[in-house]
Amino acid sequence: QVQLVESGGGSVQAGGSLRLSCAASGYTYNSYCMGWFRQAPGKEREGVAAIDGDGNTTYVDSVKGRFTISKDNAKNTLYLQMNSLKPEDSANYYCAADPGGPLRPCFLALKYGMNYWGKGTLVTISS
């Protein structure tokens, strides 16, 4: 049973930073595609960043240069370092995982969704 538990959300002012964490268990973590998605009220879910088993990363254009996705294989933990935060970054942030494969590379899983989801952590950025 795959389990993903997010933490690290909160409220900060614009220009500030937050680091989200996602503790993963129940599967072969190192080989999976892992990602962060977000959904603001009234908006569609958006893939923010993903990292594959080889450490290759993908980002949505709106966060490039500000957000960094990383993982600690020894701790089975995924991170999202968010800097220079903007009010439009406010959303529920979800950790996700996907077994991926040759026909489902990580950047496509970020675009179309992943198999396993956490319950989310709320990020609020004030102007």
PDB file of C-alpha atoms in Angstrom:
ATOM      1  CA  GLN A   1       0.000   0.000   0.000  1.00  0.00           C
ATOM      2  CA  VAL A   2       1.539   3.256  -1.138  1.00  0.00           C
ATOM      3  CA  GLN A   3       1.418   6.012   1.447  1.00  0.00           C
ATOM      4  CA  LEU A   4       2.399   9.637   0.901  1.00  0.00           C
ATOM      5  CA  VAL A   5       2.277  12.159   3.728  1.00  0.00           C
ATOM      6  CA  GLU A   6       2.992  15.828   3.098  1.00  0.00           C
ATOM      7  CA  SER A   7       4.175  18.407   5.587  1.00  0.00           C
ATOM      8  CA  GLY A   8       5.681  21.883   5.620  1.00  0.00           C
ATOM      9  CA  GLY A   9       2.819  23.999   4.377  1.00  0.00           C
ATOM     10  CA  GLY A  10       1.969  27.294   6.006  1.00  0.00           C
ATOM     11  CA  SER A  11       1.489  31.002   5.560  1.00  0.00           C
ATOM     12  CA  VAL A  12       4.265  33.348   4.483  1.00  0.00           C
ATOM     13  CA  GLN A  13       4.536  36.742   2.879  1.00  0.00           C
ATOM     14  CA  ALA A  14       5.342  37.231  -0.772  1.00  0.00           C
ATOM     15  CA  GLY A  15       9.043  36.842  -1.400  1.00  0.00           C
ATOM     16  CA  GLY A  16       9.413  34.298   1.364  1.00  0.00           C
ATOM     17  CA  SER A  17      10.310  30.624   1.253  1.00  0.00           C
ATOM     18  CA  LEU A  18       8.836  27.299   2.321  1.00  0.00           C
ATOM     19  CA  ARG A  19      10.039  23.741   2.055  1.00  0.00           C
ATOM     20  CA  LEU A  20       7.501  20.989   1.607  1.00  0.00           C
ATOM     21  CA  SER A  21       8.290  17.397   2.507  1.00  0.00           C
ATOM     22  CA  CYS A  22       6.632  14.160   1.503  1.00  0.00           C
ATOM     23  CA  ALA A  23       7.311  10.952   3.416  1.00  0.00           C
ATOM     24  CA  ALA A  24       6.808   7.944   1.161  1.00  0.00           C
ATOM     25  CA  SER A  25       6.371   4.291   2.013  1.00  0.00           C
ATOM     26  CA  GLY A  26       4.982   1.039   0.705  1.00  0.00           C
ATOM     27  CA  TYR A  27       6.764   0.665  -2.629  1.00  0.00           C
ATOM     28  CA  THR A  28      10.096   0.750  -4.442  1.00  0.00           C
ATOM     29  CA  TYR A  29      10.509   4.440  -3.937  1.00  0.00           C
ATOM     30  CA  ASN A  30      13.820   4.986  -5.703  1.00  0.00           C
ATOM     31  CA  SER A  31      12.574   3.980  -9.145  1.00  0.00           C
ATOM     32  CA  TYR A  32       9.286   5.824  -9.097  1.00  0.00           C
ATOM     33  CA  CYS A  33       8.469   9.146 -10.655  1.00  0.00           C
ATOM     34  CA  MET A  34       7.638  11.533  -7.827  1.00  0.00           C
ATOM     35  CA  GLY A  35       5.978  14.881  -8.154  1.00  0.00           C
ATOM     36  CA  TRP A  36       4.242  17.852  -6.638  1.00  0.00           C
ATOM     37  CA  PHE A  37       0.904  19.132  -7.803  1.00  0.00           C
ATOM     38  CA  ARG A  38      -1.159  22.061  -6.599  1.00  0.00           C
ATOM     39  CA  GLN A  39      -4.750  23.135  -6.761  1.00  0.00           C
ATOM     40  CA  ALA A  40      -6.104  26.533  -5.844  1.00  0.00           C
ATOM     41  CA  PRO A  41      -9.811  27.115  -5.132  1.00  0.00           C
ATOM     42  CA  GLY A  42     -11.770  27.267  -8.363  1.00  0.00           C
ATOM     43  CA  LYS A  43      -8.801  26.207 -10.463  1.00  0.00           C
ATOM     44  CA  GLU A  44      -7.718  22.982 -12.070  1.00  0.00           C
ATOM     45  CA  ARG A  45      -4.990  20.870 -10.582  1.00  0.00           C
ATOM     46  CA  GLU A  46      -1.565  21.757 -11.935  1.00  0.00           C
ATOM     47  CA  GLY A  47       1.598  19.696 -12.056  1.00  0.00           C
ATOM     48  CA  VAL A  48       4.368  21.770 -10.494  1.00  0.00           C
ATOM     49  CA  ALA A  49       7.521  19.648 -10.496  1.00  0.00           C
ATOM     50  CA  ALA A  50       8.603  16.041 -10.899  1.00  0.00           C
ATOM     51  CA  ILE A  51      11.717  13.959 -10.457  1.00  0.00           C
ATOM     52  CA  ASP A  52      12.360  10.530 -11.930  1.00  0.00           C
ATOM     53  CA  GLY A  53      14.338   7.586 -10.666  1.00  0.00           C
ATOM     54  CA  ASP A  54      17.526   8.938 -12.227  1.00  0.00           C
ATOM     55  CA  GLY A  55      17.115  12.360 -10.666  1.00  0.00           C
ATOM     56  CA  ASN A  56      15.984  14.139 -13.815  1.00  0.00           C
ATOM     57  CA  THR A  57      13.638  17.002 -13.005  1.00  0.00           C
ATOM     58  CA  THR A  58      10.768  18.747 -14.759  1.00  0.00           C
ATOM     59  CA  TYR A  59       9.067  22.000 -13.786  1.00  0.00           C
ATOM     60  CA  VAL A  60       6.064  23.962 -14.905  1.00  0.00           C
ATOM     61  CA  ASP A  61       7.196  27.232 -16.451  1.00  0.00           C
ATOM     62  CA  SER A  62       5.675  29.403 -13.734  1.00  0.00           C
ATOM     63  CA  VAL A  63       7.990  28.010 -11.031  1.00  0.00           C
ATOM     64  CA  LYS A  64      11.234  27.554 -12.953  1.00  0.00           C
ATOM     65  CA  GLY A  65      14.091  29.268 -11.178  1.00  0.00           C
ATOM     66  CA  ARG A  66      12.086  29.573  -7.940  1.00  0.00           C
ATOM     67  CA  PHE A  67      11.198  26.002  -6.947  1.00  0.00           C
ATOM     68  CA  THR A  68      13.516  23.021  -6.600  1.00  0.00           C
ATOM     69  CA  ILE A  69      12.380  19.414  -6.322  1.00  0.00           C
ATOM     70  CA  SER A  70      14.679  16.894  -4.710  1.00  0.00           C
ATOM     71  CA  LYS A  71      14.584  13.585  -2.904  1.00  0.00           C
ATOM     72  CA  ASP A  72      16.510  11.779  -0.226  1.00  0.00           C
ATOM     73  CA  ASN A  73      16.454   8.096  -1.102  1.00  0.00           C
ATOM     74  CA  ALA A  74      17.839   7.067   2.272  1.00  0.00           C
ATOM     75  CA  LYS A  75      14.947   8.800   4.028  1.00  0.00           C
ATOM     76  CA  ASN A  76      12.300   7.959   1.395  1.00  0.00           C
ATOM     77  CA  THR A  77      11.411  11.628   1.375  1.00  0.00           C
ATOM     78  CA  LEU A  78      10.573  14.034  -1.417  1.00  0.00           C
ATOM     79  CA  TYR A  79      11.072  17.775  -1.044  1.00  0.00           C
ATOM     80  CA  LEU A  80       9.955  20.939  -2.739  1.00  0.00           C
ATOM     81  CA  GLN A  81      11.971  24.034  -1.892  1.00  0.00           C
ATOM     82  CA  MET A  82       9.926  27.091  -2.789  1.00  0.00           C
ATOM     83  CA  ASN A  83      11.625  30.471  -2.928  1.00  0.00           C
ATOM     84  CA  SER A  84      10.484  33.929  -4.031  1.00  0.00           C
ATOM     85  CA  LEU A  85       6.921  32.910  -3.348  1.00  0.00           C
ATOM     86  CA  LYS A  86       4.087  34.838  -4.948  1.00  0.00           C
ATOM     87  CA  PRO A  87       0.417  35.123  -3.960  1.00  0.00           C
ATOM     88  CA  GLU A  88      -0.467  33.088  -7.059  1.00  0.00           C
ATOM     89  CA  ASP A  89       1.493  30.169  -5.580  1.00  0.00           C
ATOM     90  CA  SER A  90      -1.186  29.830  -2.892  1.00  0.00           C
ATOM     91  CA  ALA A  91      -2.840  26.409  -3.154  1.00  0.00           C
ATOM     92  CA  ASN A  92      -3.134  22.980  -1.671  1.00  0.00           C
ATOM     93  CA  TYR A  93       0.045  21.136  -2.591  1.00  0.00           C
ATOM     94  CA  TYR A  94      -0.086  17.397  -3.164  1.00  0.00           C
ATOM     95  CA  CYS A  95       2.694  14.863  -3.306  1.00  0.00           C
ATOM     96  CA  ALA A  96       2.246  12.128  -5.897  1.00  0.00           C
ATOM     97  CA  ALA A  97       4.001   9.024  -7.123  1.00  0.00           C
ATOM     98  CA  ASP A  98       3.847   6.962 -10.257  1.00  0.00           C
ATOM     99  CA  PRO A  99       5.611   3.753 -11.278  1.00  0.00           C
ATOM    100  CA  GLY A 100       6.173   5.248 -14.710  1.00  0.00           C
ATOM    101  CA  GLY A 101       7.656   3.204 -17.517  1.00  0.00           C
ATOM    102  CA  PRO A 102       8.903   3.540 -21.094  1.00  0.00           C
ATOM    103  CA  LEU A 103       5.498   4.737 -22.325  1.00  0.00           C
ATOM    104  CA  ARG A 104       4.901   6.958 -19.332  1.00  0.00           C
ATOM    105  CA  PRO A 105       7.964   9.123 -18.696  1.00  0.00           C
ATOM    106  CA  CYS A 106       7.945  11.367 -15.697  1.00  0.00           C
ATOM    107  CA  PHE A 107       7.270  14.596 -17.559  1.00  0.00           C
ATOM    108  CA  LEU A 108       4.055  13.092 -18.968  1.00  0.00           C
ATOM    109  CA  ALA A 109       2.995  11.839 -15.557  1.00  0.00           C
ATOM    110  CA  LEU A 110       3.405  15.413 -14.308  1.00  0.00           C
ATOM    111  CA  LYS A 111       1.159  16.639 -17.092  1.00  0.00           C
ATOM    112  CA  TYR A 112      -1.552  13.980 -16.899  1.00  0.00           C
ATOM    113  CA  GLY A 113      -1.488  12.890 -13.264  1.00  0.00           C
ATOM    114  CA  MET A 114       0.034  10.137 -11.182  1.00  0.00           C
ATOM    115  CA  ASN A 115      -1.245   6.938  -9.590  1.00  0.00           C
ATOM    116  CA  TYR A 116      -0.765   7.659  -5.913  1.00  0.00           C
ATOM    117  CA  TRP A 117      -1.573  10.794  -3.959  1.00  0.00           C
ATOM    118  CA  GLY A 118      -1.099  12.331  -0.557  1.00  0.00           C
ATOM    119  CA  LYS A 119      -3.793  14.314   1.191  1.00  0.00           C
ATOM    120  CA  GLY A 120      -2.153  17.680   0.641  1.00  0.00           C
ATOM    121  CA  THR A 121      -0.720  20.574   2.591  1.00  0.00           C
ATOM    122  CA  LEU A 122      -1.952  24.148   2.363  1.00  0.00           C
ATOM    123  CA  VAL A 123       0.328  26.972   1.245  1.00  0.00           C
ATOM    124  CA  THR A 124      -0.879  30.546   1.623  1.00  0.00           C
ATOM    125  CA  ILE A 125       1.130  33.502   0.356  1.00  0.00           C
ATOM    126  CA  SER A 126       0.074  36.985   1.392  1.00  0.00           C
ATOM    127  CA  SER A 127       0.945  40.115  -0.555  1.00  0.00           C
TER     128      SER A 127
END
